[in-house]
mmCIF file of C-alpha atoms and ligand atoms in Angstrom:
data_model
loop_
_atom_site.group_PDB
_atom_site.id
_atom_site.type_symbol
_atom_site.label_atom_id
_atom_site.label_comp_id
_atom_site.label_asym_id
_atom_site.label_seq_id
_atom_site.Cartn_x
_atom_site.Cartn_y
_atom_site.Cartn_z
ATOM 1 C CA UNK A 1 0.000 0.000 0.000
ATOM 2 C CA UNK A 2 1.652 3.191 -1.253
ATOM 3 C CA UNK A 3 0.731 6.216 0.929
ATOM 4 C CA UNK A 4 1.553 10.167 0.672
ATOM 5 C CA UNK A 5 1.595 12.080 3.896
ATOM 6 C CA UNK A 6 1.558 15.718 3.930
ATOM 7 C CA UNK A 7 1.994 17.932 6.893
ATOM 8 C CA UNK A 8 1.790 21.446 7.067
ATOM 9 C CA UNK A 9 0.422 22.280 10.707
ATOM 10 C CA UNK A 10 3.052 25.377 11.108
ATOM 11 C CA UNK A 11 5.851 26.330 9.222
ATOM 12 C CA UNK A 12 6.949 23.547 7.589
ATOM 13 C CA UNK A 13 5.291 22.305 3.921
ATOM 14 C CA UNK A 14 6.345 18.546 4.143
ATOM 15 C CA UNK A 15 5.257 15.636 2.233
ATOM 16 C CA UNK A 16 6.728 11.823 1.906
ATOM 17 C CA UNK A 17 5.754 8.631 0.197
ATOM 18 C CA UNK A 18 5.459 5.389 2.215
ATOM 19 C CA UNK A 19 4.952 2.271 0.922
ATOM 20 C CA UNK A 20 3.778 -0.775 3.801
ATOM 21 C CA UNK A 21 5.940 -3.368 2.111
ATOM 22 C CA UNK A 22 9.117 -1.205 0.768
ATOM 23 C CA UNK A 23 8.956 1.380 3.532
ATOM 24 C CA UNK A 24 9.917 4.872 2.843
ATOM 25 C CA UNK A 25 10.268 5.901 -0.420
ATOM 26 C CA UNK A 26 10.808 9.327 0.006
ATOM 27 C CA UNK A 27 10.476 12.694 1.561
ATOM 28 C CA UNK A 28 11.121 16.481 1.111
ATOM 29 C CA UNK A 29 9.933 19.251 2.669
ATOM 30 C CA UNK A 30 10.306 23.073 2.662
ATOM 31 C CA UNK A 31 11.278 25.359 5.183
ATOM 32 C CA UNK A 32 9.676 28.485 6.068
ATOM 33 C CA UNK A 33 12.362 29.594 8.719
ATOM 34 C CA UNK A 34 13.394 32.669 6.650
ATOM 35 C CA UNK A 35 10.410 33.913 5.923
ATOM 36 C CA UNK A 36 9.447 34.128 9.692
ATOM 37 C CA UNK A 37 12.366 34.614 10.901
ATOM 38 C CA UNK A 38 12.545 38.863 10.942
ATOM 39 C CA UNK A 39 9.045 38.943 12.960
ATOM 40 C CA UNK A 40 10.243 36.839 15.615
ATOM 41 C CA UNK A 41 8.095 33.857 15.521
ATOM 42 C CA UNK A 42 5.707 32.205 12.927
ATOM 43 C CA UNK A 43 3.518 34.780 11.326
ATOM 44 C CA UNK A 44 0.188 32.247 10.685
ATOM 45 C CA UNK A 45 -1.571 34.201 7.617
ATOM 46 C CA UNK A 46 1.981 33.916 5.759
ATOM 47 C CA UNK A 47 2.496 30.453 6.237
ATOM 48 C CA UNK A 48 -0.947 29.434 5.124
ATOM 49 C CA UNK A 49 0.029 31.860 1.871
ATOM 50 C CA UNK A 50 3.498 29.892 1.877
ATOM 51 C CA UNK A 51 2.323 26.785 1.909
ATOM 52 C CA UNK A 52 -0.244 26.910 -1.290
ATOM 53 C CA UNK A 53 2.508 28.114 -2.755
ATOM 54 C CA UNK A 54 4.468 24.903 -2.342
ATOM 55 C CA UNK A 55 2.685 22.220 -1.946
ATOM 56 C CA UNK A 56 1.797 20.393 -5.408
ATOM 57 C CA UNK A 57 5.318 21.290 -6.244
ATOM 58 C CA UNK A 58 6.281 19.438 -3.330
ATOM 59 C CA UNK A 59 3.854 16.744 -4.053
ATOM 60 C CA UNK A 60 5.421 16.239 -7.344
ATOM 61 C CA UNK A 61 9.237 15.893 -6.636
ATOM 62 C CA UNK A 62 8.378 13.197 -4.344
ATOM 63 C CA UNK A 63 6.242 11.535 -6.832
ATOM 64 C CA UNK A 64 9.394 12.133 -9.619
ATOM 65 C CA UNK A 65 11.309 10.865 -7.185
ATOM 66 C CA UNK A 66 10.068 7.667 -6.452
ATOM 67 C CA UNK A 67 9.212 7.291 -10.514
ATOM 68 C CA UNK A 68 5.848 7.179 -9.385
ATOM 69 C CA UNK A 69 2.396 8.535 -10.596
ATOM 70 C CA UNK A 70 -0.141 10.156 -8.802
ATOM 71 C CA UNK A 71 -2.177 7.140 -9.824
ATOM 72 C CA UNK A 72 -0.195 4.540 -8.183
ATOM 73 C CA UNK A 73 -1.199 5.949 -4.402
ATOM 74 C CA UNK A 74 -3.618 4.186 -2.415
ATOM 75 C CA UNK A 75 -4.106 6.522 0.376
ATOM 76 C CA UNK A 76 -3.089 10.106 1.457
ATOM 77 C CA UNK A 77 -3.136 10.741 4.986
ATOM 78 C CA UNK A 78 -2.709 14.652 6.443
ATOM 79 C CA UNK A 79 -2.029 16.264 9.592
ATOM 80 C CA UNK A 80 -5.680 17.494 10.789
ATOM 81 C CA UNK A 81 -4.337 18.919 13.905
ATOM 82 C CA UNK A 82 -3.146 20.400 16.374
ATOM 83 C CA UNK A 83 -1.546 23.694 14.747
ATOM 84 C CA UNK A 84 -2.626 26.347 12.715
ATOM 85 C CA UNK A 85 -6.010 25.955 11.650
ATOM 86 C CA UNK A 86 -5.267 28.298 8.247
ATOM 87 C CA UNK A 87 -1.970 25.956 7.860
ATOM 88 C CA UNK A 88 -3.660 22.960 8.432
ATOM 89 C CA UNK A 89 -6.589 23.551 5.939
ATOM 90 C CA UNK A 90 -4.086 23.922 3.002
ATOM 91 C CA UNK A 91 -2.526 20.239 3.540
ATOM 92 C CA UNK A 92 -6.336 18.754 4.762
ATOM 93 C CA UNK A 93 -7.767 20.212 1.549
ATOM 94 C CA UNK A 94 -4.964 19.768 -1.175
ATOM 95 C CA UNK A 95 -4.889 16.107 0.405
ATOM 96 C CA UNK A 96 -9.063 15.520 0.237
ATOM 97 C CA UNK A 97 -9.124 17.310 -2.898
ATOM 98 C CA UNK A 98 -6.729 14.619 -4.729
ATOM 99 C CA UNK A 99 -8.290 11.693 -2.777
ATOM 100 C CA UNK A 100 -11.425 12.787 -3.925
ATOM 101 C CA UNK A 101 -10.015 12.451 -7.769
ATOM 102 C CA UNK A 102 -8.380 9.535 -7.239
ATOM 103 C CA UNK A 103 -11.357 7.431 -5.516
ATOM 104 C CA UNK A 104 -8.934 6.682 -2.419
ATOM 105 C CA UNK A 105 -9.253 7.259 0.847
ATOM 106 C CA UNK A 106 -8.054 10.169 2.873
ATOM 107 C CA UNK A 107 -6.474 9.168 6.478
ATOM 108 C CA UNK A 108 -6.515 12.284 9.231
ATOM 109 C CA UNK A 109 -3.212 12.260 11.311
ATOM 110 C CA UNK A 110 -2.776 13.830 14.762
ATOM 111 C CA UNK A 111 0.223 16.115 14.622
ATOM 112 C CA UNK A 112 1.825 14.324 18.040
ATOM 113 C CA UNK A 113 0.371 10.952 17.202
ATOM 114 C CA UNK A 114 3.361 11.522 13.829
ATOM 115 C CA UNK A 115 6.080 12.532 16.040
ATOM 116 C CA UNK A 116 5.476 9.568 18.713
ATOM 117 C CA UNK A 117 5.318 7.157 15.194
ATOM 118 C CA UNK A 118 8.419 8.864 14.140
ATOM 119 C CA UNK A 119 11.005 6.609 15.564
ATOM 120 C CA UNK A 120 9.329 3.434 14.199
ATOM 121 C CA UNK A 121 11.303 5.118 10.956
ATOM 122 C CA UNK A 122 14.174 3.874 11.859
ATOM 123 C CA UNK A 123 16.205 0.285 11.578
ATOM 124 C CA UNK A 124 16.445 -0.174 15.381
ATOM 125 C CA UNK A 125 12.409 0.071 16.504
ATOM 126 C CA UNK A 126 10.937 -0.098 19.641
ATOM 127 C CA UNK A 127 8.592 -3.043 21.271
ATOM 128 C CA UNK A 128 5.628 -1.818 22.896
ATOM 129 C CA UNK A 129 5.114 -1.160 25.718
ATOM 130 C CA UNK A 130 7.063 2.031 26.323
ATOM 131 C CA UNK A 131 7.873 5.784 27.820
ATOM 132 C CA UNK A 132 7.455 8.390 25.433
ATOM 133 C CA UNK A 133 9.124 12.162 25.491
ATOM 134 C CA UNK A 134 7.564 14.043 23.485
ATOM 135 C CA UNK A 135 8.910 17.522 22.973
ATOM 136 C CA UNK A 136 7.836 20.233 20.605
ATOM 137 C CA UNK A 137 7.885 23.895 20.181
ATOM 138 C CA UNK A 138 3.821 23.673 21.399
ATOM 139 C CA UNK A 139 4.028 20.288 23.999
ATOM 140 C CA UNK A 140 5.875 18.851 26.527
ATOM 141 C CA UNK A 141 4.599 15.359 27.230
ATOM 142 C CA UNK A 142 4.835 11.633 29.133
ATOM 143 C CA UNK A 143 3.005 8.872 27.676
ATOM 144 C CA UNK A 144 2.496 5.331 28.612
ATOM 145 C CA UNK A 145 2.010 3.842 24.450
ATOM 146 C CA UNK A 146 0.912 0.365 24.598
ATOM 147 C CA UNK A 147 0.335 -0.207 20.919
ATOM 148 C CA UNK A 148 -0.440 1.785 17.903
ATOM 149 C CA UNK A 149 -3.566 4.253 18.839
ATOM 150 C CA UNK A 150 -3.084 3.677 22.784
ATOM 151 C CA UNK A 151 -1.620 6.488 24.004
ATOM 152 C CA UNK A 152 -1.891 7.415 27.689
ATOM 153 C CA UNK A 153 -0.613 10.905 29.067
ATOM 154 C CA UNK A 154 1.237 10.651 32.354
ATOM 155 C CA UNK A 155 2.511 13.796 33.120
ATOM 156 C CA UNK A 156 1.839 17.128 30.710
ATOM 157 C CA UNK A 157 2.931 20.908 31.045
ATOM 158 C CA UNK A 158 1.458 23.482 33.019
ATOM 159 C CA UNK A 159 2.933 26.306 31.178
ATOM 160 C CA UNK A 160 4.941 26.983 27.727
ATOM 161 C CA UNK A 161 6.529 23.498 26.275
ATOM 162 C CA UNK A 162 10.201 23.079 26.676
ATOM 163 C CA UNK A 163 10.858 24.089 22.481
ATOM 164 C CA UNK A 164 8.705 27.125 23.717
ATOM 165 C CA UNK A 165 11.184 27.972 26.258
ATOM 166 C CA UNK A 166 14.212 27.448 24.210
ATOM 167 C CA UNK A 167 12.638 29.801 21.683
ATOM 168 C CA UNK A 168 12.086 32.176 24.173
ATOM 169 C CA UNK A 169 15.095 32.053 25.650
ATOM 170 C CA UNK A 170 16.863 32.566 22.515
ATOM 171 C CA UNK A 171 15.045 35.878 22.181
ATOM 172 C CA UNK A 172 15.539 37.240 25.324
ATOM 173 C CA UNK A 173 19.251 36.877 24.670
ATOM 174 C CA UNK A 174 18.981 38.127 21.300
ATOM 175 C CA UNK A 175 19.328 35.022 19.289
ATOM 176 C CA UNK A 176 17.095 34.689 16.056
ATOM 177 C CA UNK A 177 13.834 32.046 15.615
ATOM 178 C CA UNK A 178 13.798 29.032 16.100
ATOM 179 C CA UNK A 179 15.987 29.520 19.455
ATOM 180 C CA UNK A 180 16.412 25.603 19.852
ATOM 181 C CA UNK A 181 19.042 24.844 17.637
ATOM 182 C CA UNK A 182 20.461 28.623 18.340
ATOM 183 C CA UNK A 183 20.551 27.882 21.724
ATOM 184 C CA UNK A 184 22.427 24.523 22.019
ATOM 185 C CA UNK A 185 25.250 25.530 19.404
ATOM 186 C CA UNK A 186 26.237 28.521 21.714
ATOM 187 C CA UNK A 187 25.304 26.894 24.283
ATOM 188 C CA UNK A 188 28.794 24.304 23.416
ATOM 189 C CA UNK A 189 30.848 27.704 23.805
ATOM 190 C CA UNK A 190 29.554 28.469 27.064
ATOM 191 C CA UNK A 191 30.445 26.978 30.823
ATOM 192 C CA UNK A 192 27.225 25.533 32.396
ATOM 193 C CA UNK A 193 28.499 26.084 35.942
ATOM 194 C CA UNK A 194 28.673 29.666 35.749
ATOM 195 C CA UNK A 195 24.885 30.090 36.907
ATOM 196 C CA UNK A 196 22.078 27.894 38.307
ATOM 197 C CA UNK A 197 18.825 28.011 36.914
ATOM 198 C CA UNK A 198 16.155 26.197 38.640
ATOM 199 C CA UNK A 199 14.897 22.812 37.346
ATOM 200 C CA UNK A 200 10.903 23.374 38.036
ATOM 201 C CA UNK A 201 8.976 20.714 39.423
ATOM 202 C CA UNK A 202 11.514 18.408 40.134
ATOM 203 C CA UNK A 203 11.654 18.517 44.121
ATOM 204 C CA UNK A 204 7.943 17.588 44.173
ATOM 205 C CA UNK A 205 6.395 13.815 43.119
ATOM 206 C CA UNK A 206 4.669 13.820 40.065
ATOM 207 C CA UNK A 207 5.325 13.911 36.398
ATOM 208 C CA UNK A 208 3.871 17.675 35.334
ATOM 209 C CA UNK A 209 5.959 19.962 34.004
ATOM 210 C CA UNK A 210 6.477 23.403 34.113
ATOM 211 C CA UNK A 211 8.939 25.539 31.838
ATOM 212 C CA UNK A 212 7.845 29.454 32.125
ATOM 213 C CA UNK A 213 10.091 29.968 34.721
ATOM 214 C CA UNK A 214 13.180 29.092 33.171
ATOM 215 C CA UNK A 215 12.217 32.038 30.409
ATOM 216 C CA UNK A 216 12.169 34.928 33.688
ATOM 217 C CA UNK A 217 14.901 33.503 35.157
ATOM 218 C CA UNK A 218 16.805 34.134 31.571
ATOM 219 C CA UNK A 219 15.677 37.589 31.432
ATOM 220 C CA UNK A 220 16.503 38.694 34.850
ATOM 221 C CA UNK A 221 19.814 36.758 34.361
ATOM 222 C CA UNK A 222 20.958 38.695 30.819
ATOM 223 C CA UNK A 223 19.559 41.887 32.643
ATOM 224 C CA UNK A 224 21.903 41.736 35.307
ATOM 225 C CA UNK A 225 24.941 40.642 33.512
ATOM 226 C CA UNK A 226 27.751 42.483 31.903
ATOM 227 C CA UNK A 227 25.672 41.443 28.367
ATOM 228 C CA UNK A 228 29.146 39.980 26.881
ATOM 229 C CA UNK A 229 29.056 37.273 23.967
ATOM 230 C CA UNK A 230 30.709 34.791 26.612
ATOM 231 C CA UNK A 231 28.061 35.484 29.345
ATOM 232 C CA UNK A 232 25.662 34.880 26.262
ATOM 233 C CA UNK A 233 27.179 31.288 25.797
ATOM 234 C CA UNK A 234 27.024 30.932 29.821
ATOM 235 C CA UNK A 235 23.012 31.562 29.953
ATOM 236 C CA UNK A 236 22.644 29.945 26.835
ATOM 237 C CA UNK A 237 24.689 26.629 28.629
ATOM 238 C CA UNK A 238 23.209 26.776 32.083
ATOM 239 C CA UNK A 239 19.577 27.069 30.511
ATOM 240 C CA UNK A 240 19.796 24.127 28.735
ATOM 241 C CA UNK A 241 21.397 21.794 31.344
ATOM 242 C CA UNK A 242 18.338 23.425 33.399
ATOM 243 C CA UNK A 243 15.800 22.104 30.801
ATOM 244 C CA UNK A 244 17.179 18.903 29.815
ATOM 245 C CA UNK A 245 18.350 17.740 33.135
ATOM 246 C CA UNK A 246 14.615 18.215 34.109
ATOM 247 C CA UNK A 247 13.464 15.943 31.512
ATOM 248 C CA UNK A 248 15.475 13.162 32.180
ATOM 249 C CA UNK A 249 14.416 13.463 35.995
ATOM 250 C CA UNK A 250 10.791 13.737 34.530
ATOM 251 C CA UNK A 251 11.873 10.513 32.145
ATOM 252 C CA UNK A 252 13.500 8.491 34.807
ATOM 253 C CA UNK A 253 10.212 9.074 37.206
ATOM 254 C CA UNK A 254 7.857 7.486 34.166
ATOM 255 C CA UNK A 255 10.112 4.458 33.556
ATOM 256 C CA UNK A 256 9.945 3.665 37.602
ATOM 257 C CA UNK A 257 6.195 4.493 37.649
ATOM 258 C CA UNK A 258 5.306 1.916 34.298
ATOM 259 C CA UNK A 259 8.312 -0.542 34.751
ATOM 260 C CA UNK A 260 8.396 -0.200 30.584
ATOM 261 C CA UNK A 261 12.342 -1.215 29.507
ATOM 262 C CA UNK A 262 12.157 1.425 26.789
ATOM 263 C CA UNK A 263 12.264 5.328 26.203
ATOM 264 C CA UNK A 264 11.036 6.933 23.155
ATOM 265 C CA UNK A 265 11.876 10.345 22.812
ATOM 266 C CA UNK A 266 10.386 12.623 19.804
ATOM 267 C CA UNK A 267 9.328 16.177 18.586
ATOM 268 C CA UNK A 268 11.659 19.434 17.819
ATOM 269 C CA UNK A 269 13.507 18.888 21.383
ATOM 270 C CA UNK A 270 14.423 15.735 21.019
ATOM 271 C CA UNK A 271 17.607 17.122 18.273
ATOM 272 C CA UNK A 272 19.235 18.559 21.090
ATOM 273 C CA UNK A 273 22.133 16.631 21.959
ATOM 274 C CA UNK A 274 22.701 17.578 25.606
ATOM 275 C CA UNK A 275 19.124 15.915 26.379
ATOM 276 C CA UNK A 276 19.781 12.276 23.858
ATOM 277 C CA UNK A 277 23.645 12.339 26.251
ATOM 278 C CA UNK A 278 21.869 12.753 29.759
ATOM 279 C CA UNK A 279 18.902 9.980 28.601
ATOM 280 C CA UNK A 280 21.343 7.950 27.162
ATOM 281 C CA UNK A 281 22.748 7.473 31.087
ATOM 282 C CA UNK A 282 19.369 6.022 32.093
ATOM 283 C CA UNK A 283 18.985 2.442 32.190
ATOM 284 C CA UNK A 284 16.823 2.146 29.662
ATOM 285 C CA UNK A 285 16.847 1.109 25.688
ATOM 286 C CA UNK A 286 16.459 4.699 23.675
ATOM 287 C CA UNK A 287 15.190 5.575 20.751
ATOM 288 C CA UNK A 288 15.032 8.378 18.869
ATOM 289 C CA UNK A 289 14.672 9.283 15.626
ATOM 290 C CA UNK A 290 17.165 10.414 13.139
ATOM 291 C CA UNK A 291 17.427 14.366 13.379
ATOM 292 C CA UNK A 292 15.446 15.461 10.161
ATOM 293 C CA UNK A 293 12.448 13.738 11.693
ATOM 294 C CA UNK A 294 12.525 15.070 14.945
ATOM 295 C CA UNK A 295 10.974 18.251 13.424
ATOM 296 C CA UNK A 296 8.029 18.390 11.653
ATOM 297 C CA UNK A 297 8.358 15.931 8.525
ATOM 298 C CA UNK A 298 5.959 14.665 6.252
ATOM 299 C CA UNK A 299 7.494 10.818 6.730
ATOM 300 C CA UNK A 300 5.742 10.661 10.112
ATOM 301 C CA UNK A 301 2.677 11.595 9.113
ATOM 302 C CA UNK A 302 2.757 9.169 5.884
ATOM 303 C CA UNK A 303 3.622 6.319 8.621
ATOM 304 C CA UNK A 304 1.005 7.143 11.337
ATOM 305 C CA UNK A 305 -1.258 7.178 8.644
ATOM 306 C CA UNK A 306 -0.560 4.037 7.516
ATOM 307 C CA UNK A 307 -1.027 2.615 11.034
ATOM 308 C CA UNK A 308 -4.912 4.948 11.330
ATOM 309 C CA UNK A 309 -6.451 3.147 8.010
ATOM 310 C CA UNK A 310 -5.165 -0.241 9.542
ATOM 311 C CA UNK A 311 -7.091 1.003 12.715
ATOM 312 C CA UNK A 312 -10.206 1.705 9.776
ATOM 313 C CA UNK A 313 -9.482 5.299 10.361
ATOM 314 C CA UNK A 314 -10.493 7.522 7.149
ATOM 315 C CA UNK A 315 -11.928 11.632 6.649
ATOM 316 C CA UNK A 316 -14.942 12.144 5.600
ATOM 317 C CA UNK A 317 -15.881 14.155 2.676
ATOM 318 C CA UNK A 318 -16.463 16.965 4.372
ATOM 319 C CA UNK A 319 -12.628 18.469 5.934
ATOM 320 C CA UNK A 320 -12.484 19.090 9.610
ATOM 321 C CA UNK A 321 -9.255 20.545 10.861
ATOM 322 C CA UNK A 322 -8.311 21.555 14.908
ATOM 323 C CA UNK A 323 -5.895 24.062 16.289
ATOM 324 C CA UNK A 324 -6.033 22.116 19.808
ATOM 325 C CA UNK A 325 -6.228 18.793 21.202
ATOM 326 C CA UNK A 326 -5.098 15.294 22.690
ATOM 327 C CA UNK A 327 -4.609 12.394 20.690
HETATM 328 O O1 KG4 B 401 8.343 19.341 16.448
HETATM 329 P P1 KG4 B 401 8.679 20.699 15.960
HETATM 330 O O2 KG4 B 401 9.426 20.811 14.656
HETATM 331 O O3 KG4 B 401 7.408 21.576 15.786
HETATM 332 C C1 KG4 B 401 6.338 21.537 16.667
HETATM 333 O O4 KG4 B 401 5.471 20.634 16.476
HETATM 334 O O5 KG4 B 401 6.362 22.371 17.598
HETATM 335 O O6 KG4 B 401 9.501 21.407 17.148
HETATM 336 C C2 KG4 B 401 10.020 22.698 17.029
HETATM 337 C C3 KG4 B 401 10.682 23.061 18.336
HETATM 338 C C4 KG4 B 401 11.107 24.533 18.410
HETATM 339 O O7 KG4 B 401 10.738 25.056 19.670
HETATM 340 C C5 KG4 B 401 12.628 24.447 18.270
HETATM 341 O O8 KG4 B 401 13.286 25.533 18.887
HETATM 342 C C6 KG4 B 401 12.919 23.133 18.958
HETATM 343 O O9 KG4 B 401 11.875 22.274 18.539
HETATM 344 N N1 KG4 B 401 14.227 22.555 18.573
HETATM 345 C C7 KG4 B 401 15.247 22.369 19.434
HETATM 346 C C8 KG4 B 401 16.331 21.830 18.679
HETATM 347 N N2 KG4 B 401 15.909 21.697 17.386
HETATM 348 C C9 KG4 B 401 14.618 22.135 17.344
HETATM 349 N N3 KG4 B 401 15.354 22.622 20.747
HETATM 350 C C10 KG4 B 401 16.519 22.335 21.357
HETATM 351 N N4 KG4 B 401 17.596 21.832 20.718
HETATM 352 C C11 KG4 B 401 17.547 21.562 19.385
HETATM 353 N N5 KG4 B 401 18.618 21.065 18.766
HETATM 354 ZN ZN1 ZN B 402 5.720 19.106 15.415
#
């Protein structure tokens, strides 16, 4: 069964081919980084513009790719949510639309259900039951998964998500969007030990999170320094052994509480190096997968599809899209 995902809940226009028997066949995606980057953040009613603009393009390099025809799919599955509802409506209808031509059937995909799938990408996959980390610019989340489409949330966060707090971060201290990967390559330049931010939540039980503090404590910090590049590094450092060390408390906690063998960690977040180091000290199997599907990709939606319509998951005719909401 030859399926095309297509994701384009923010600001990424990504779309993949995956076939059940060959695997995955393959994937491209556009960035819309630059465009957002001089506002600051993602500006929504430009990347709903941005992605119109790319997606059948998109659609047909991966087709060209894969010397394929639009005829030979037998499914497209989309991302239906969360995320930008105008974002979202340009994959959900683009993907109906040639469904609807075709006579196949067109498979919603939660956003997070994707990244949780995402590792299964990968040679080395995990056995159910396990932990998964899942850690985006818009979630921070446990789960107990059991098996494909039983996914139980253990511990969620109060506040911003942990990508949200690198981003913000990264502003505070001047560092353009998306602050993530900003963040940990100065962060390699700077000395952790040269201030303590707090790890939130971590001297109480439970497996909640909490990451708005760490963005204060950042501000007050660069407001109060001398503002040098090196002090820079030193916030950028000690912020992210803050945030990741939490995590892997958090992590630790949910593989005690289940008695699962294996971690899965996914979303934006999980790229950052510091945090795959400190969880690779747990006992625990890890698994993670490879960088260019930690971020948004159009592979992981493709794949979760695939695993929906074997769950007799389809859309109907008429599109539905959702800015909010659990799996
Ligand atoms: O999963 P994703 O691409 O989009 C959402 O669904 O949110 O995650 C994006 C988030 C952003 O907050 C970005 O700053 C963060 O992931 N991120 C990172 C790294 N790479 C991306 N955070 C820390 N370290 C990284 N290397
Ligand atoms: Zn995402």
């Amino acid at each position: 069964m030859l399926i095309l995902g297509i994701e384009t809940s923010c600001d990424e226009t990504a779309v993949a081919l995956y076939d059940s028997e060959k695997g995955l066949i393959a994937h491209t995606l556009h960035s819309q980084i630059m465009l957002h980057r001089k506002y600051g953040g993602v500006v929504p009613e430009l990347a709903s513009r941005d992605h119109i603009r790319k997606i059948l393009p998109l659609i047909d390099a991966v087709l060209a790719e894969g010397r394929l025809q639009k005829t030979d799919l037998d499914a497209i599955a989309y991302t239906n949510g969360p995320g930008l509802v105008g974002a979202l409506m340009v994959g959900a209808g683009v993907a109906r639309a040639i469904a609807y031509t075709l006579n196949i059937p067109a498979i919603p995909v939660h956003h997070l259900e994707g990244h949780l799938l995402a590792p299964m990408l990968e040679e080395n996959t995990p056995e159910f039951p396990f932990v998964a980390l899942l850690v985006s610019g818009g979630h921070t989340q446990l789960y107990s998964v059991k098996d494909f489409g039983q996914y139980e949330i253990l511990g969620d966060t109060l506040d911003d998500a942990v990508g949200e707090a690198f981003d913000k971060t990264a502003k505070v201290i001047g560092l353009p969007y998306p602050g993530g990967p900003e963040v940990a390559k100065l962060a390699e330049s700077g000395d952790k030990t040269q201030y303590e931010f707090p790890k939130p939540m971590t001297n109480r039980a439970g497996l909640e999170f909490s990451f708005a503090g760490l963005k204060t404590f950042a501000k007050y910090t660069w407001m109060e320094s001398d503002k040098s590049e090196q002090t820079k590094a030193n916030i950028a450092a000690a912020f992210q052994e803050a945030a990741t060390e939490t995590l892997k408390i958090k992590c630790k906690r949910a593989l005690k509480q289940t008695g699962y063998q294996s971690l899965v960690i996914a979303g934006g977040v999980s790229a950052n190096t510091v945090l795959r180091e400190k969880l690779a000290t747990l006992d625990t199997q890890l698994f993670f997968p490879r960088i260019e599907f930690c971020t948004d990709n159009g592979a992981m939606i493709a794949y979760a599809g695939l695993k929906r319509f074997e769950r007799g998951i389809t859309a109907e005719l008429g599109i539905d899209v959702f800015a909010r909401g659990e799996i």
